[in-house]
Tab-separated table of C-alpha atoms in Angstrom:
chain	number	residue	atom	x	y	z
B	12	MET	CA	2.663	-31.455	-5.561
B	13	LYS	CA	4.605	-28.061	-5.872
B	14	SER	CA	3.252	-25.534	-4.384
B	15	ILE	CA	3.200	-21.604	-5.222
B	16	VAL	CA	2.580	-19.148	-2.908
B	17	PHE	CA	0.527	-16.555	-3.170
B	18	LEU	CA	0.570	-12.987	-1.395
B	19	GLY	CA	-3.367	-11.821	-1.807
B	20	THR	CA	-5.153	-11.565	-4.651
B	21	ASN	CA	-8.698	-9.232	-5.914
B	22	LYS	CA	-11.930	-12.052	-6.417
B	23	THR	CA	-11.148	-11.699	-10.191
B	24	GLY	CA	-8.572	-10.276	-12.213
B	25	SER	CA	-5.169	-10.281	-13.039
B	26	SER	CA	-3.818	-11.546	-9.980
B	27	TYR	CA	-6.622	-14.167	-9.621
B	28	GLU	CA	-6.097	-14.469	-13.794
B	29	GLY	CA	-2.165	-15.967	-11.902
B	30	ILE	CA	-4.230	-18.022	-9.655
B	31	LYS	CA	-6.083	-20.002	-12.363
B	32	ALA	CA	-3.129	-20.330	-14.162
B	33	ALA	CA	-0.689	-22.148	-11.960
B	34	LYS	CA	-3.929	-24.689	-11.017
B	35	ARG	CA	-3.504	-24.850	-14.899
B	36	LEU	CA	0.143	-25.996	-15.079
B	37	GLY	CA	0.033	-28.278	-12.780
B	38	TYR	CA	0.030	-26.231	-8.868
B	39	GLU	CA	-1.359	-26.239	-5.393
B	40	THR	CA	-2.299	-22.592	-4.768
B	41	ILE	CA	-1.447	-21.393	-1.450
B	42	LEU	CA	-3.409	-18.096	-0.543
B	43	PHE	CA	-1.841	-15.831	1.960
B	44	THR	CA	-5.110	-12.661	2.602
B	45	ASN	CA	-6.604	-10.454	5.145
B	46	ARG	CA	-9.105	-11.113	3.098
B	47	THR	CA	-12.317	-13.042	5.085
B	48	ILE	CA	-13.868	-13.913	1.567
B	49	PHE	CA	-11.773	-16.461	0.644
B	50	VAL	CA	-11.943	-18.008	3.563
B	51	GLU	CA	-16.381	-17.555	4.184
B	52	ASN	CA	-17.538	-17.807	0.624
B	53	ARG	CA	-14.152	-20.890	-0.836
B	54	GLU	CA	-16.978	-22.716	-3.196
B	55	HIS	CA	-17.235	-19.210	-4.895
B	56	TYR	CA	-12.802	-19.482	-5.683
B	57	HIS	CA	-12.212	-24.467	-6.118
B	58	GLU	CA	-8.616	-22.817	-7.630
B	59	ILE	CA	-7.772	-22.178	-4.452
B	60	ASP	CA	-6.500	-25.196	-3.241
B	61	ASP	CA	-5.291	-23.738	0.333
B	62	VAL	CA	-6.466	-20.521	2.332
B	63	HIS	CA	-4.435	-18.486	5.013
B	64	LEU	CA	-6.058	-15.565	7.125
B	65	LEU	CA	-3.606	-13.027	8.317
B	66	ASN	CA	-2.161	-10.596	9.395
B	67	MET	CA	-0.778	-8.896	6.405
B	68	SER	CA	1.211	-6.414	7.167
B	69	ASP	CA	2.580	-8.581	9.747
B	70	THR	CA	6.108	-10.294	8.257
B	71	ASP	CA	6.252	-12.380	11.096
B	72	ALA	CA	3.728	-14.057	10.699
B	73	ILE	CA	4.298	-14.665	7.449
B	74	LEU	CA	7.221	-15.736	7.829
B	75	SER	CA	5.400	-18.453	10.597
B	76	ALA	CA	2.922	-19.677	8.835
B	77	ILE	CA	5.929	-20.246	5.762
B	78	SER	CA	7.665	-22.026	9.036
B	79	ASP	CA	4.975	-24.201	8.934
B	80	PHE	CA	4.589	-25.125	5.189
B	81	ILE	CA	8.280	-26.275	5.118
B	82	GLU	CA	7.689	-28.347	8.596
B	83	GLU	CA	4.600	-30.481	6.070
B	84	GLY	CA	7.761	-30.623	3.671
B	85	LYS	CA	5.636	-28.594	1.606
B	86	LYS	CA	7.673	-27.903	-1.461
B	87	VAL	CA	7.373	-24.305	-2.477
B	88	VAL	CA	8.269	-23.413	-6.202
B	89	CYS	CA	7.997	-19.673	-5.699
B	90	PHE	CA	5.803	-17.341	-4.308
B	91	ILE	CA	4.689	-14.881	-6.144
B	92	SER	CA	2.001	-11.316	-5.815
B	93	PHE	CA	0.402	-8.989	-9.009
B	94	LEU	CA	-0.426	-7.063	-5.665
B	95	ASP	CA	1.896	-3.629	-5.829
B	96	GLU	CA	2.059	-3.135	-2.232
B	97	TYR	CA	3.425	-7.868	-1.865
B	98	VAL	CA	4.903	-7.802	-4.885
B	99	TYR	CA	8.505	-7.236	-3.090
B	100	LEU	CA	8.245	-9.754	-0.581
B	101	ALA	CA	6.637	-11.625	-2.567
B	102	ALA	CA	10.047	-12.001	-4.832
B	103	LEU	CA	12.141	-11.250	-1.589
B	104	LEU	CA	10.655	-15.098	-0.715
B	105	THR	CA	11.539	-16.627	-3.955
B	106	ASN	CA	14.770	-15.500	-4.291
B	107	THR	CA	15.824	-16.722	-0.774
B	108	LEU	CA	13.915	-19.641	-0.339
B	109	CYS	CA	13.293	-20.758	-3.399
B	110	ASP	CA	16.968	-19.887	-5.503
B	111	ILE	CA	15.488	-17.816	-8.743
B	112	PRO	CA	17.099	-15.348	-8.944
B	113	LEU	CA	14.606	-12.283	-9.455
B	114	THR	CA	16.101	-9.197	-9.297
B	115	THR	CA	14.578	-7.139	-5.382
B	116	ASP	CA	15.611	-4.021	-5.171
B	117	PRO	CA	13.743	-2.148	-8.786
B	118	LEU	CA	10.977	-3.518	-7.051
B	119	GLN	CA	10.711	-2.183	-3.638
B	120	VAL	CA	11.605	1.816	-5.552
B	121	MET	CA	9.185	0.926	-8.162
B	122	THR	CA	6.060	0.404	-4.781
B	123	ASP	CA	7.080	3.652	-4.221
B	124	LYS	CA	5.818	7.435	-5.952
B	125	ILE	CA	8.651	9.551	-4.239
B	126	LEU	CA	10.992	6.126	-4.505
B	127	THR	CA	10.743	6.195	-8.036
B	128	ARG	CA	11.247	9.739	-8.942
B	129	ARG	CA	13.751	10.657	-6.939
B	130	TYR	CA	15.522	7.406	-8.748
B	131	LEU	CA	14.933	8.530	-11.901
B	132	ALA	CA	15.960	12.310	-11.228
B	133	GLY	CA	17.892	13.822	-14.277
B	134	LYS	CA	16.453	11.430	-16.613
B	135	ASN	CA	14.840	13.354	-19.457
B	136	TYR	CA	11.840	11.234	-19.011
B	137	ASN	CA	11.072	11.709	-16.021
B	138	PRO	CA	8.868	14.910	-15.071
B	139	PHE	CA	9.113	18.056	-14.086
B	140	PHE	CA	7.681	16.231	-9.299
B	141	LYS	CA	8.204	18.184	-5.831
B	142	VAL	CA	8.279	16.208	-3.198
B	143	LEU	CA	6.341	18.022	0.055
B	144	SER	CA	7.315	16.415	3.653
B	145	SER	CA	7.248	19.321	5.876
B	146	THR	CA	4.307	20.180	7.555
B	147	GLU	CA	5.280	23.931	8.963
B	148	THR	CA	7.123	25.136	5.298
B	149	ILE	CA	4.376	23.038	3.425
B	150	ASP	CA	2.619	27.073	2.600
B	151	ASP	CA	6.094	28.505	1.361
B	152	GLN	CA	6.744	25.355	-0.462
B	153	ILE	CA	2.678	25.709	-2.238
B	154	ILE	CA	3.829	29.474	-2.943
B	155	GLU	CA	7.165	28.814	-5.006
B	156	LEU	CA	5.481	26.549	-7.074
B	157	LYS	CA	2.775	28.964	-8.536
B	158	ASP	CA	4.231	29.510	-11.880
B	159	GLN	CA	4.491	25.921	-12.462
B	160	PHE	CA	0.698	24.956	-12.704
B	161	PRO	CA	-1.684	23.169	-13.599
B	162	LEU	CA	0.099	20.673	-11.399
B	163	ILE	CA	-0.431	17.128	-9.878
B	164	ILE	CA	-0.244	15.695	-6.172
B	165	LYS	CA	-0.536	12.619	-4.878
B	166	SER	CA	-0.066	9.731	-1.990
B	167	PRO	CA	3.337	8.164	-2.881
B	168	GLN	CA	1.652	5.171	-2.313
B	169	SER	CA	-1.867	5.682	-4.763
B	170	ASN	CA	-2.797	3.220	-7.092
B	171	GLY	CA	-5.416	2.615	-9.553
B	172	SER	CA	-6.153	6.555	-9.577
B	173	LYS	CA	-7.288	7.074	-5.855
B	174	ASP	CA	-5.289	9.879	-4.009
B	175	VAL	CA	-4.362	11.730	-7.252
B	176	LEU	CA	-5.520	15.465	-7.340
B	177	LEU	CA	-5.295	17.608	-10.503
B	178	VAL	CA	-4.254	21.293	-9.286
B	179	GLU	CA	-4.822	25.003	-11.561
B	180	ASN	CA	-3.066	27.532	-8.761
B	181	VAL	CA	-2.396	27.945	-5.379
B	182	TRP	CA	-5.498	27.455	-3.293
B	183	GLU	CA	-6.689	24.152	-5.101
B	184	CYS	CA	-2.892	23.135	-4.118
B	185	LYS	CA	-3.483	23.910	-0.506
B	186	LYS	CA	-6.907	22.482	-0.592
B	187	GLY	CA	-6.324	19.403	-2.410
B	188	VAL	CA	-2.534	19.101	0.371
B	189	LYS	CA	-5.006	19.078	3.347
B	190	GLN	CA	-7.313	16.429	1.876
B	191	LEU	CA	-4.324	13.912	1.391
B	192	HIS	CA	-3.338	14.971	4.773
B	193	ARG	CA	-6.708	14.261	6.089
B	194	LYS	CA	-6.091	10.445	5.058
B	195	ASN	CA	-2.246	10.253	6.025
B	196	SER	CA	-0.743	13.540	7.728
B	197	GLU	CA	2.023	11.887	7.597
B	198	SER	CA	2.971	10.850	4.544
B	199	PRO	CA	4.344	13.150	2.149
B	200	ILE	CA	2.840	14.423	-0.670
B	201	LEU	CA	4.778	14.243	-4.367
B	202	VAL	CA	4.255	16.545	-7.180
B	203	GLU	CA	4.200	16.743	-10.399
B	204	GLU	CA	4.131	18.005	-13.386
B	205	TYR	CA	0.301	18.013	-15.607
B	206	LEU	CA	1.489	16.631	-18.988
B	207	GLU	CA	-0.818	16.765	-22.035
B	208	GLY	CA	-0.739	13.360	-24.471
B	209	PRO	CA	-1.873	10.474	-25.549
B	210	GLN	CA	-0.991	7.800	-22.937
B	211	TYR	CA	0.430	4.161	-23.339
B	212	LEU	CA	0.164	1.426	-21.521
B	213	ILE	CA	3.339	-1.426	-21.721
B	214	GLU	CA	3.644	-4.338	-20.573
B	215	ALA	CA	6.961	-5.411	-21.002
B	216	VAL	CA	9.123	-9.705	-19.461
B	217	VAL	CA	12.926	-9.241	-18.661
B	218	PHE	CA	14.384	-12.597	-18.267
B	219	ASN	CA	17.668	-12.808	-18.350
B	220	SER	CA	18.317	-8.918	-19.073
B	221	ILE	CA	16.675	-9.485	-22.758
B	222	ILE	CA	13.229	-7.118	-21.973
B	223	THR	CA	10.513	-7.990	-24.018
B	224	VAL	CA	7.123	-6.152	-25.059
B	225	ALA	CA	4.213	-8.362	-24.591
B	226	ALA	CA	1.202	-5.629	-24.938
B	227	ILE	CA	1.127	-1.114	-26.209
B	228	VAL	CA	-2.564	-0.409	-24.711
B	229	GLU	CA	-3.726	2.721	-25.769
B	230	GLN	CA	-5.347	4.730	-23.227
B	231	GLU	CA	-8.335	6.308	-23.080
B	232	VAL	CA	-8.715	8.604	-19.993
B	233	THR	CA	-11.229	10.113	-18.699
B	234	LYS	CA	-11.606	13.782	-16.524
B	235	GLY	CA	-14.219	14.118	-14.339
B	236	GLU	CA	-13.210	14.373	-10.069
B	237	ARG	CA	-9.654	11.767	-11.067
B	238	PHE	CA	-8.617	10.512	-14.147
B	239	ILE	CA	-10.041	7.391	-14.789
B	240	ILE	CA	-9.002	5.314	-17.330
B	241	THR	CA	-12.191	4.102	-19.137
B	242	GLY	CA	-10.969	3.356	-22.542
B	243	TYR	CA	-8.181	0.713	-23.707
B	244	SER	CA	-7.043	-0.392	-26.788
B	245	VAL	CA	-4.949	-3.060	-27.801
B	246	CYS	CA	-4.144	-4.084	-31.544
B	247	PRO	CA	-2.106	-5.844	-34.235
B	248	GLU	CA	-1.616	-2.039	-35.950
B	249	LEU	CA	-0.103	-0.873	-33.013
B	250	TYR	CA	4.100	-1.599	-32.911
B	251	LEU	CA	6.687	0.107	-31.268
B	252	GLU	CA	8.406	1.112	-34.513
B	253	GLN	CA	5.252	3.017	-35.116
B	254	LEU	CA	5.759	5.440	-32.090
B	255	PRO	CA	9.027	7.144	-32.584
B	256	GLY	CA	11.103	6.858	-29.359
B	257	LEU	CA	8.985	5.352	-27.368
B	258	LYS	CA	10.816	1.063	-27.630
B	259	GLU	CA	14.458	3.318	-26.636
B	260	THR	CA	12.493	5.535	-23.205
B	261	VAL	CA	11.141	1.445	-22.113
B	262	PHE	CA	14.082	-0.404	-23.001
B	263	SER	CA	16.395	2.841	-20.991
B	264	ILE	CA	13.998	3.435	-18.233
B	265	ILE	CA	13.990	-0.390	-17.638
B	266	GLU	CA	17.667	-0.944	-18.040
B	267	ASP	CA	18.073	2.545	-15.266
B	268	PHE	CA	15.998	0.328	-12.291
B	269	GLN	CA	18.982	-2.405	-13.566
B	270	LEU	CA	15.777	-4.986	-13.626
B	271	ARG	CA	16.964	-8.417	-15.247
B	272	ASN	CA	14.452	-10.680	-14.193
B	273	GLY	CA	10.620	-10.309	-13.472
B	274	THR	CA	8.086	-8.145	-14.562
B	275	CYS	CA	6.100	-4.521	-14.849
B	276	HIS	CA	4.017	-2.478	-16.813
B	277	LEU	CA	4.799	2.025	-17.328
B	278	GLU	CA	2.108	4.402	-17.922
B	279	MET	CA	3.815	7.031	-20.963
B	280	LYS	CA	2.629	10.201	-22.082
B	281	LEU	CA	3.680	11.269	-25.233
B	282	THR	CA	4.144	14.943	-25.265
B	283	ASN	CA	5.531	17.705	-26.553
B	284	LYS	CA	8.896	17.371	-24.919
B	285	GLY	CA	8.994	13.576	-25.877
B	286	TRP	CA	7.892	10.902	-24.276
B	287	LYS	CA	7.304	10.916	-20.444
B	288	LEU	CA	6.773	8.133	-17.132
B	289	ILE	CA	3.238	9.328	-16.163
B	290	GLU	CA	4.225	6.088	-13.842
B	291	ILE	CA	5.505	2.589	-13.444
B	292	ASN	CA	4.322	-0.586	-10.733
B	293	PRO	CA	5.847	-4.357	-10.534
B	294	ARG	CA	3.416	-5.687	-11.969
B	295	MET	CA	1.068	-6.347	-14.826
B	296	ALA	CA	-2.053	-4.214	-15.041
B	297	GLY	CA	-5.322	-5.666	-13.556
B	298	GLY	CA	-8.613	-5.724	-14.195
B	299	ALA	CA	-9.398	-7.249	-18.216
B	300	MET	CA	-5.927	-7.079	-19.264
B	301	ASN	CA	-4.239	-10.462	-19.135
B	302	ARG	CA	-7.798	-11.681	-21.294
B	303	MET	CA	-6.924	-8.541	-23.324
B	304	ILE	CA	-3.592	-9.916	-24.060
B	305	GLU	CA	-4.680	-13.367	-24.592
B	306	GLU	CA	-8.170	-12.626	-27.249
B	307	ALA	CA	-5.306	-10.239	-28.844
B	308	PHE	CA	-2.369	-12.483	-29.112
B	309	GLY	CA	-3.465	-15.602	-28.389
B	310	TYR	CA	-0.967	-15.740	-24.225
B	311	ASN	CA	-2.125	-15.007	-21.774
B	312	LEU	CA	0.901	-13.162	-19.598
B	313	ALA	CA	-0.905	-13.969	-16.367
B	314	GLU	CA	0.485	-17.821	-16.176
B	315	GLN	CA	3.831	-16.617	-18.138
B	316	THR	CA	4.527	-13.880	-14.845
B	317	ILE	CA	4.493	-17.545	-12.912
B	318	ARG	CA	6.888	-18.801	-15.464
B	319	LEU	CA	8.865	-17.039	-14.801
B	320	PHE	CA	8.759	-16.720	-10.560
B	321	THR	CA	9.314	-20.445	-11.427
B	322	GLY	CA	12.912	-19.477	-13.093
B	323	LEU	CA	11.784	-20.904	-16.280
B	324	GLU	CA	11.393	-18.665	-19.818
B	325	PRO	CA	8.398	-17.375	-20.663
B	326	GLU	CA	6.791	-17.801	-24.425
B	327	LEU	CA	5.679	-14.727	-25.973
B	328	ARG	CA	5.375	-15.693	-29.233
B	329	LYS	CA	2.779	-14.219	-30.503
B	330	LYS	CA	-0.462	-17.314	-31.801
B	331	HIS	CA	-2.827	-14.719	-33.553
B	332	ASN	CA	-3.027	-10.385	-33.598
B	333	LYS	CA	-6.562	-9.163	-33.179
B	334	ALA	CA	-7.981	-5.542	-32.672
B	335	ILE	CA	-9.627	-6.076	-28.687
B	336	TYR	CA	-11.184	-2.732	-26.840
B	337	THR	CA	-12.819	-2.793	-23.790
B	338	HIS	CA	-15.258	-0.745	-22.655
B	339	TYR	CA	-15.848	0.763	-18.244
B	340	LEU	CA	-18.657	1.271	-16.961
B	341	ILE	CA	-18.876	3.848	-15.116
B	342	VAL	CA	-22.100	5.822	-12.784
B	343	GLY	CA	-22.882	9.196	-13.934
B	344	THR	CA	-24.018	10.003	-9.753
B	345	VAL	CA	-24.458	8.915	-6.433
B	346	GLY	CA	-27.334	6.957	-5.007
B	347	LYS	CA	-28.273	3.504	-4.283
B	348	LEU	CA	-27.736	1.328	-7.352
B	349	LEU	CA	-31.815	-0.133	-8.029
B	350	LYS	CA	-31.170	-2.266	-10.901
B	351	VAL	CA	-28.707	-3.231	-13.857
B	352	SER	CA	-30.178	-4.548	-17.273
B	353	GLY	CA	-28.828	-4.860	-20.196
B	354	CYS	CA	-26.445	-7.521	-20.190
B	355	ASP	CA	-27.700	-9.978	-21.926
B	356	SER	CA	-28.701	-8.249	-24.555
B	357	ALA	CA	-24.340	-6.268	-24.873
B	358	LYS	CA	-23.583	-9.692	-25.127
B	359	GLU	CA	-25.406	-11.095	-28.127
B	360	GLN	CA	-24.300	-7.509	-30.506
B	361	THR	CA	-20.966	-8.230	-33.264
B	362	GLY	CA	-17.945	-8.602	-32.138
B	363	VAL	CA	-18.739	-8.800	-28.067
B	364	LEU	CA	-16.816	-11.472	-26.440
B	365	GLU	CA	-17.387	-10.926	-21.973
B	366	VAL	CA	-19.696	-8.128	-20.424
B	367	TYR	CA	-18.696	-7.750	-16.696
B	368	THR	CA	-20.421	-6.087	-13.913
B	369	LYS	CA	-19.742	-5.909	-10.477
B	370	ALA	CA	-21.548	-3.739	-8.920
B	371	GLU	CA	-24.420	-6.201	-6.951
B	372	CYS	CA	-28.333	-4.415	-5.652
B	373	GLY	CA	-28.239	-1.883	-3.201
B	374	GLN	CA	-24.898	-1.803	-3.555
B	375	LEU	CA	-23.993	2.507	-2.774
B	376	VAL	CA	-22.362	3.944	-6.438
B	377	THR	CA	-20.034	6.685	-7.363
B	378	PRO	CA	-18.338	8.797	-9.972
B	379	PRO	CA	-14.898	7.361	-10.498
B	380	ARG	CA	-12.863	9.304	-7.749
B	381	SER	CA	-11.252	5.829	-8.198
B	382	MET	CA	-10.493	3.129	-10.776
B	383	GLY	CA	-11.710	1.308	-8.010
B	384	GLN	CA	-15.150	2.550	-8.167
B	385	ARG	CA	-15.847	1.118	-12.178
B	386	TYR	CA	-18.453	-0.869	-12.555
B	387	GLY	CA	-18.073	-3.847	-14.814
B	388	TYR	CA	-16.121	-4.036	-18.602
B	389	VAL	CA	-17.729	-4.744	-21.946
B	390	LEU	CA	-14.675	-6.355	-23.952
B	391	ALA	CA	-15.169	-6.739	-28.081
B	392	ALA	CA	-12.958	-7.772	-31.079
B	393	ALA	CA	-12.363	-7.105	-34.086
B	394	ASP	CA	-10.400	-6.593	-37.360
B	395	SER	CA	-9.129	-2.828	-37.052
B	396	LYS	CA	-9.046	-0.588	-33.555
B	397	ASP	CA	-11.919	1.033	-34.873
B	398	ARG	CA	-13.852	-1.372	-35.364
B	399	ALA	CA	-13.255	-2.947	-31.230
B	400	ARG	CA	-14.333	0.788	-30.325
B	401	GLU	CA	-17.582	0.049	-31.353
B	402	CYS	CA	-18.735	-3.473	-31.162
B	403	ALA	CA	-17.759	-2.361	-27.290
B	404	LEU	CA	-19.352	0.465	-27.104
B	405	ASN	CA	-22.587	-0.445	-28.414
B	406	GLY	CA	-22.319	-3.405	-26.091
B	407	ALA	CA	-22.031	-0.686	-23.223
B	408	LYS	CA	-25.130	1.102	-25.165
B	409	GLN	CA	-27.031	-1.318	-24.169
B	410	ILE	CA	-26.862	-1.546	-20.182
B	411	GLN	CA	-28.353	0.809	-17.954
B	412	PHE	CA	-27.713	1.231	-14.411
B	413	TYR	CA	-31.030	2.299	-12.368
B	414	VAL	CA	-29.008	4.519	-9.146
B	415	GLN	CA	-31.670	5.756	-6.614
B	416	PRO	CA	-29.691	9.124	-6.074
B	417	VAL	CA	-29.042	10.237	-2.080
């Protein structure tokens, strides 16, 4: 049997959907991970055929495990990851060991936000940015930014809104820099222009230099301690042509990266200065994104990513068009979760397709400081964007998190 090796996965979402897709396509699924849960609770992850617990930051350990496979006679057709930290390595291994012509260099750049900004320096879609790298002169560098506020400061490896801060003045910027340095004192800090305007996520697939937009997703951003996306809308009435300049900008970005074979998703904002790139990631988006796209258009993007990594042309023909809205669930206070009620009632609401909660009783929950601190979602379908949103929100209203403050 032919095998696919996955470098890392989450318990749910797009990364695990990729494993399910590979299993459905008839491949043996092998997981390299540093998370013991996939070994301790094997019975919950029956789509995984073989788990290898490794130090995922040790490339030599990964290569040693691969050598063992080759000696055993396993036929590995590709290595793949849906997680930022392993995307480049997986593509490099597939390129080298499986002779699949994936583009690797752009993926390495995309995983580092500072490299990305520098690579795209001078492009109209690239907003103002500055890198704070010298701890000796950092206060002077911040003072030089006094006319640029408000600004965003972030870690170059941030994802899911982790370590991303809005600062309104010099004092807040210095405070934010100290906060980020407490996590990693040696890491440079990326400063970016704060952008206002509607925000969209674009899923793109590139095969033999032909770019296909797999989905355009309108995002609703909730501004609290962090910028957290709490709503995603995929709708049949939203096409590239209805957003003037978006197609040209997205295609320009991908072509500037010289991505010939691979996938990525971009977050774009329409500002009064035109389309600006918020960020680009060398993989499809996580969470409920795969499920949303499949419900909206009838194709499984994780499965099509598997096809691309095994050298086959992705099949992205729409089988139907439905409006889909996903509303993410968050809490407003820090505390111990006592119980969650209303999920069954939410499922019975008109248009609701799925209700998912991940928080467990006794767990400490908190207002979101990252995407990972969203505690579930309600996914709904309808014949229009507004109706799908209404259905998802009606479902979400039924759900109550009981939290004992601490």
